[in-house]
Coordinates of C-alpha atoms in Angstrom, one line a residue:
M1 CA 88.6 105.4 85.0
S2 CA 86.7 108.5 84.4
R3 CA 86.4 109.9 80.8
F4 CA 87.3 113.2 82.2
S5 CA 90.9 114.3 82.6
Q6 CA 92.4 113.6 85.9
T7 CA 94.5 116.8 85.9
D8 CA 91.2 118.7 86.4
P9 CA 91.0 119.0 90.3
E10 CA 87.3 119.8 90.6
L11 CA 86.1 117.0 88.3
T12 CA 88.5 114.6 90.0
H13 CA 87.1 115.7 93.4
R14 CA 83.5 115.2 92.2
L15 CA 84.3 111.9 90.7
T16 CA 86.2 110.5 93.7
R17 CA 83.6 111.8 96.1
R18 CA 80.8 109.9 94.0
G19 CA 83.0 106.7 94.1
M20 CA 82.9 106.8 98.0
L21 CA 79.0 107.0 98.2
G22 CA 76.7 104.1 99.2
V23 CA 76.3 101.7 102.0
A24 CA 77.4 98.8 100.2
A25 CA 80.1 100.2 97.7
G26 CA 82.3 97.2 97.8
T27 CA 85.5 99.1 97.3
T28 CA 87.2 100.9 100.1
A29 CA 88.0 104.5 100.4
A30 CA 91.6 103.7 100.5
A31 CA 91.4 101.6 97.4
L32 CA 89.8 104.4 95.6
L33 CA 91.9 107.4 96.7
G34 CA 95.0 106.0 98.6
A35 CA 96.3 107.5 101.9
A36 CA 96.8 111.0 102.7
A37 CA 100.1 112.5 101.8
T38 CA 102.7 114.2 104.3
T39 CA 102.0 115.1 107.8
A40 CA 101.4 118.7 108.8
T41 CA 102.8 120.4 112.0
A42 CA 100.8 119.6 114.9
A43 CA 98.6 122.2 116.6
P44 CA 97.4 122.1 120.3
D45 CA 95.0 119.0 120.9
N46 CA 92.0 120.9 122.6
A47 CA 89.7 123.3 120.9
S48 CA 89.1 125.0 124.3
A49 CA 92.6 126.5 123.7
A50 CA 91.4 128.2 120.7
A51 CA 90.1 131.6 122.2
T52 CA 93.6 132.4 123.4
A53 CA 95.4 131.0 120.6
S54 CA 97.8 133.4 118.7
G55 CA 97.9 133.7 115.1
S56 CA 94.2 133.3 114.3
R57 CA 92.4 136.1 112.8
G58 CA 89.6 137.6 115.0
H59 CA 90.5 135.8 118.3
G60 CA 90.3 137.7 121.4
H61 CA 87.2 139.1 123.5
G62 CA 83.7 139.1 122.4
R63 CA 80.8 137.0 121.3
P64 CA 82.0 133.6 119.4
V65 CA 81.2 134.1 115.7
L66 CA 80.5 130.3 115.5
P67 CA 77.3 129.5 117.3
P68 CA 77.7 126.7 119.8
G69 CA 76.5 123.3 118.9
R70 CA 76.8 123.8 115.0
L71 CA 80.5 122.9 114.0
G72 CA 80.6 119.9 112.1
I73 CA 83.0 118.2 109.6
Q74 CA 82.4 116.4 106.2
L75 CA 84.0 113.0 106.8
Y76 CA 85.0 113.2 103.2
S77 CA 88.0 115.1 104.5
L78 CA 88.8 112.2 106.9
R79 CA 88.2 109.4 104.5
D80 CA 91.9 108.0 105.0
K81 CA 91.5 107.6 108.6
V82 CA 88.0 106.3 108.5
S83 CA 89.1 103.4 105.9
T84 CA 92.3 102.5 108.1
L85 CA 91.3 103.2 111.7
G86 CA 87.5 102.9 111.6
F87 CA 84.8 105.5 112.9
A88 CA 85.3 105.1 116.4
P89 CA 88.7 106.5 116.8
V90 CA 88.0 109.3 114.1
F91 CA 84.8 110.2 116.3
A92 CA 86.7 110.1 119.6
E93 CA 89.2 112.8 118.0
L94 CA 86.5 115.0 116.6
E95 CA 84.9 114.9 120.0
K96 CA 88.3 115.8 121.5
Y97 CA 88.6 118.6 119.0
G98 CA 85.4 120.2 119.8
Y99 CA 83.0 119.2 116.9
D100 CA 79.4 118.7 117.3
E101 CA 78.3 117.2 114.2
V102 CA 79.2 115.1 111.1
E103 CA 78.2 114.9 107.6
F104 CA 78.6 111.5 105.9
A105 CA 80.1 110.8 102.3
G106 CA 79.2 107.2 102.5
Y107 CA 78.5 104.8 105.5
T108 CA 80.9 101.8 105.1
Q109 CA 84.0 101.5 107.2
G110 CA 86.3 100.4 104.5
S111 CA 89.2 98.2 105.3
A112 CA 88.6 98.6 109.2
G113 CA 85.7 96.5 109.0
P114 CA 81.7 96.5 108.3
I115 CA 79.2 98.5 110.4
T116 CA 75.7 98.6 110.2
L117 CA 73.4 102.0 110.2
A118 CA 72.1 101.2 113.7
Q119 CA 75.8 100.8 115.0
L120 CA 77.1 104.0 113.3
K121 CA 74.3 106.1 114.7
R122 CA 74.9 104.8 118.1
L123 CA 78.6 105.3 117.7
A124 CA 78.2 108.9 116.5
R125 CA 75.9 109.8 119.4
N126 CA 78.2 108.0 122.0
Y127 CA 80.9 110.7 120.9
G128 CA 78.6 113.5 121.1
L129 CA 78.2 113.8 117.4
N130 CA 75.0 114.6 115.5
P131 CA 74.6 113.1 112.0
I132 CA 73.5 116.2 110.3
G133 CA 73.6 115.1 106.6
S134 CA 75.1 113.0 103.8
H135 CA 76.2 113.2 100.4
V136 CA 74.7 110.7 97.9
G137 CA 75.2 110.7 94.1
Y138 CA 72.6 112.4 91.9
Y139 CA 72.2 109.7 89.0
S140 CA 74.1 106.8 87.3
D141 CA 73.9 104.8 84.2
D142 CA 73.7 101.7 86.5
P143 CA 70.1 100.9 87.3
G144 CA 71.3 99.4 90.8
A145 CA 73.5 102.6 91.8
Y146 CA 73.0 104.0 95.1
T147 CA 71.8 107.3 93.8
F148 CA 68.7 109.4 94.1
A149 CA 67.7 108.8 90.6
Q150 CA 68.0 105.2 90.7
N151 CA 67.3 104.2 94.4
L152 CA 65.5 107.1 96.0
T153 CA 63.5 105.0 98.5
K154 CA 66.7 103.2 99.8
V155 CA 68.7 106.4 100.2
L156 CA 66.0 108.1 102.1
D157 CA 65.3 104.9 104.2
D158 CA 69.2 105.0 105.1
A159 CA 69.1 108.7 106.1
Q160 CA 66.0 108.3 108.2
A161 CA 67.7 105.1 109.8
L162 CA 70.6 107.5 110.9
G163 CA 68.2 110.0 112.3
M164 CA 69.3 112.7 109.8
K165 CA 67.4 115.9 109.0
H166 CA 69.3 116.7 105.7
I167 CA 70.1 114.4 102.7
G168 CA 71.7 115.7 99.5
T169 CA 74.0 115.4 96.7
A170 CA 77.3 117.0 95.6
S171 CA 76.8 116.3 92.1
G172 CA 75.8 119.3 89.8
P173 CA 72.5 119.6 88.0
F174 CA 74.4 118.6 84.7
R175 CA 72.5 115.5 84.1
Y176 CA 71.1 116.8 80.9
G177 CA 73.6 119.3 79.8
S178 CA 74.2 123.0 80.6
T179 CA 71.4 124.6 78.7
V180 CA 68.4 126.3 80.6
D181 CA 66.1 123.8 79.6
A182 CA 68.5 121.0 80.7
W183 CA 68.8 122.5 84.3
K184 CA 64.9 123.1 84.5
R185 CA 64.6 119.4 83.8
A186 CA 67.2 118.6 86.6
A187 CA 65.4 121.1 88.8
E188 CA 62.3 119.3 88.3
E189 CA 64.0 115.9 89.5
F190 CA 65.3 117.9 92.6
N191 CA 61.8 119.1 93.5
T192 CA 60.6 115.4 93.3
Y193 CA 63.5 114.3 95.7
G194 CA 62.8 117.3 97.9
A195 CA 59.3 116.3 98.2
A196 CA 59.9 112.7 99.1
A197 CA 62.5 113.7 101.7
R198 CA 60.0 116.3 103.3
A199 CA 57.4 113.6 103.4
R200 CA 59.9 111.9 105.9
G201 CA 60.8 115.0 107.9
M202 CA 64.1 115.7 105.9
K203 CA 65.4 118.2 103.8
F204 CA 67.1 117.5 100.3
Y205 CA 69.9 119.6 99.4
Q206 CA 72.6 120.3 96.5
H207 CA 76.2 121.0 97.3
N208 CA 77.9 123.4 94.7
H209 CA 81.1 123.4 93.1
S210 CA 82.4 126.4 90.9
E211 CA 80.9 125.3 87.6
E212 CA 77.2 125.8 89.0
F213 CA 77.9 129.6 88.6
S214 CA 78.8 129.2 84.9
F215 CA 76.5 130.4 82.2
A216 CA 74.0 128.5 80.0
T217 CA 75.3 127.2 76.7
D218 CA 72.2 128.4 74.9
N219 CA 71.8 131.7 76.8
P220 CA 75.1 133.2 78.1
K221 CA 73.6 136.0 79.8
V222 CA 72.1 133.4 82.4
R223 CA 73.7 132.0 85.3
L224 CA 73.1 128.3 85.7
Y225 CA 73.1 128.8 89.6
D226 CA 70.2 131.3 89.1
V227 CA 68.2 128.6 87.2
L228 CA 68.6 126.2 89.8
L229 CA 67.3 128.6 92.6
A230 CA 64.3 129.9 90.3
E231 CA 63.3 126.6 89.2
T232 CA 63.3 124.5 92.3
D233 CA 60.7 124.9 94.9
P234 CA 62.2 126.7 98.0
D235 CA 60.3 124.5 100.3
L236 CA 61.5 121.4 98.8
V237 CA 65.2 122.2 97.7
F238 CA 67.8 123.4 99.7
L239 CA 71.4 124.4 99.1
E240 CA 74.7 123.7 100.8
M241 CA 76.9 126.4 99.8
D242 CA 80.7 125.3 99.6
I243 CA 82.2 128.6 100.3
F244 CA 85.5 127.9 98.9
W245 CA 84.0 126.7 95.4
A246 CA 81.5 129.7 95.5
Y247 CA 84.5 132.0 95.6
S248 CA 86.3 130.1 92.9
G249 CA 83.2 130.5 91.0
Q250 CA 83.4 134.3 91.4
F251 CA 86.9 133.9 90.2
R252 CA 86.0 132.1 87.2
F253 CA 82.7 133.5 86.1
S254 CA 82.7 137.1 87.0
K255 CA 82.6 137.7 83.3
R256 CA 80.3 136.4 80.6
P257 CA 81.7 134.3 77.6
D258 CA 81.7 137.5 75.5
G259 CA 84.0 139.3 78.0
S260 CA 81.3 141.5 79.6
A261 CA 81.3 142.0 83.4
A262 CA 78.9 139.8 85.6
P263 CA 80.0 140.3 89.1
F264 CA 78.4 138.5 91.9
E265 CA 79.1 138.0 95.7
P266 CA 78.5 134.5 97.0
L267 CA 77.4 135.8 100.4
D268 CA 74.6 137.8 98.7
Y269 CA 72.9 134.7 97.6
V270 CA 72.6 133.5 101.3
L271 CA 71.7 137.0 102.5
K272 CA 68.7 137.1 100.2
Q273 CA 67.3 133.7 101.0
P274 CA 68.9 132.4 104.2
H275 CA 66.3 129.9 104.7
R276 CA 67.5 128.0 101.6
Y277 CA 71.1 127.3 103.0
P278 CA 70.8 125.2 106.1
L279 CA 74.4 123.9 105.7
F280 CA 77.6 125.2 104.6
H281 CA 81.0 123.9 103.7
V282 CA 83.8 125.7 105.5
K283 CA 86.6 125.4 103.2
D284 CA 89.6 127.9 102.9
G285 CA 92.0 128.8 100.1
V286 CA 94.8 131.2 99.3
S287 CA 94.1 133.5 96.4
D288 CA 96.2 132.3 93.5
P289 CA 95.4 134.0 90.0
S290 CA 97.6 131.6 88.1
N291 CA 95.6 128.7 89.6
Q292 CA 92.4 128.2 87.1
Y293 CA 90.4 128.0 90.2
G294 CA 91.5 131.1 91.6
Y295 CA 92.7 129.6 94.9
D296 CA 94.9 127.0 96.4
M297 CA 93.1 125.0 99.1
V298 CA 94.4 125.1 102.6
D299 CA 93.4 124.4 106.2
V300 CA 90.9 126.8 107.5
G301 CA 92.3 129.9 108.9
D302 CA 95.4 129.6 106.7
G303 CA 93.7 131.2 103.8
D304 CA 92.2 134.5 102.5
I305 CA 88.5 133.7 102.9
D306 CA 87.2 135.9 105.7
Y307 CA 85.2 133.6 107.8
K308 CA 84.6 136.0 110.6
R309 CA 82.9 138.2 108.1
F310 CA 80.8 135.4 106.3
I311 CA 79.6 133.6 109.3
S312 CA 78.8 136.7 111.3
A313 CA 76.8 138.3 108.2
V314 CA 74.7 135.1 108.2
T315 CA 74.2 134.6 111.9
K316 CA 73.3 138.2 112.5
L317 CA 70.2 138.0 110.4
R318 CA 67.1 138.0 112.5
G319 CA 66.3 134.6 113.6
Q320 CA 69.2 132.8 111.9
R321 CA 71.9 132.6 114.5
F322 CA 71.0 128.8 115.1
A323 CA 69.7 128.2 111.7
H324 CA 72.6 127.1 110.0
H325 CA 75.2 124.1 110.4
W326 CA 79.0 124.8 109.3
Q327 CA 80.7 121.8 108.2
A328 CA 84.7 122.2 107.9
E329 CA 86.1 120.5 104.8
H330 CA 89.3 120.0 102.9
D331 CA 89.3 117.9 99.8
N332 CA 93.0 116.6 100.1
P333 CA 94.6 117.8 103.4
A334 CA 98.2 116.9 104.2
D335 CA 97.0 115.4 107.3
S336 CA 93.4 115.0 107.9
L337 CA 93.2 114.8 111.7
T338 CA 95.7 117.8 111.9
F339 CA 93.2 119.5 109.5
A340 CA 90.3 118.9 111.7
R341 CA 92.1 119.9 114.7
R342 CA 93.5 123.2 113.2
S343 CA 90.2 124.1 111.6
S344 CA 88.2 123.6 114.6
K345 CA 90.7 125.7 116.7
H346 CA 90.5 128.6 114.2
L347 CA 86.7 128.6 113.9
H348 CA 86.3 128.4 117.6
S349 CA 88.8 131.4 118.0
L350 CA 86.9 133.8 116.1
R351 CA 85.2 136.7 117.8
E352 CA 82.9 139.7 117.1
K353 CA 81.8 142.7 119.0
C354 CA 78.3 142.1 120.4

């Protein structure tokens, strides 16, 4: 078991996600995480009904907010179904719901049987799904671990075999601690991974949680996320903003440890350097100040994060409408296929005035 408290949902999420990663992990996702909990109320089966669906913010006439061909899903959200049903039935449902892309969190099929990378690539393409990226661990104490630090060549070999253009990690740059120099050291390693990925025609990226927006322990005036941006080469290291966790970071870290104000807007990071954010995680939450993270995670469309505003602001930038990929995600959905269906429906329903 982890040395971290299992009552901390963000750390639990980070550790369980890491436990899924790897081609030959040897342990099924079901064994690691268990099956999903209760079943949510079913929504209409077809994403094409979304434009006329009632109850979705921003539905109606006008240009779709979501660019065509750019809706994906992080398969971590569907780990229970992949481990019990296999990739093919899950991919069939995703095609029906109107998804275009998938982002992996491990390449094994768990208890449903083994699958090769060539088979997995072919299977995704058969269902019209583009493998857009994958999450792999950053480092491990085990020299044989499937991580960037321990097995960079193998990680890149596998990503290349799947034809992916992005390969990244959901691990924070905390390997050496939370000081400015510790993050500079981690940033230099990220630059190395980015250079190796670029040599193969791929982009290396890092996916945030909320703690990346905390402050350096040796200089509480410095936000660690700013160190990461400043110390990584913008041509080598890219970011996948998890929008839910970024707004959680806003809730948690808009004041410095001494109580002085340090407000920030996650969207501003993207608008300032849109080329650094090829991927996003679209994850929703209901505002809850009693929750230490500021939000209770819900299906996309059921929460308070204004995705019509966020996606529109990014895609309206000159030359940026098709420059990004939007991956729906929920860490622990009540029913994962219902989550996938409802999230696609909502995002496809959003409209903006041209």
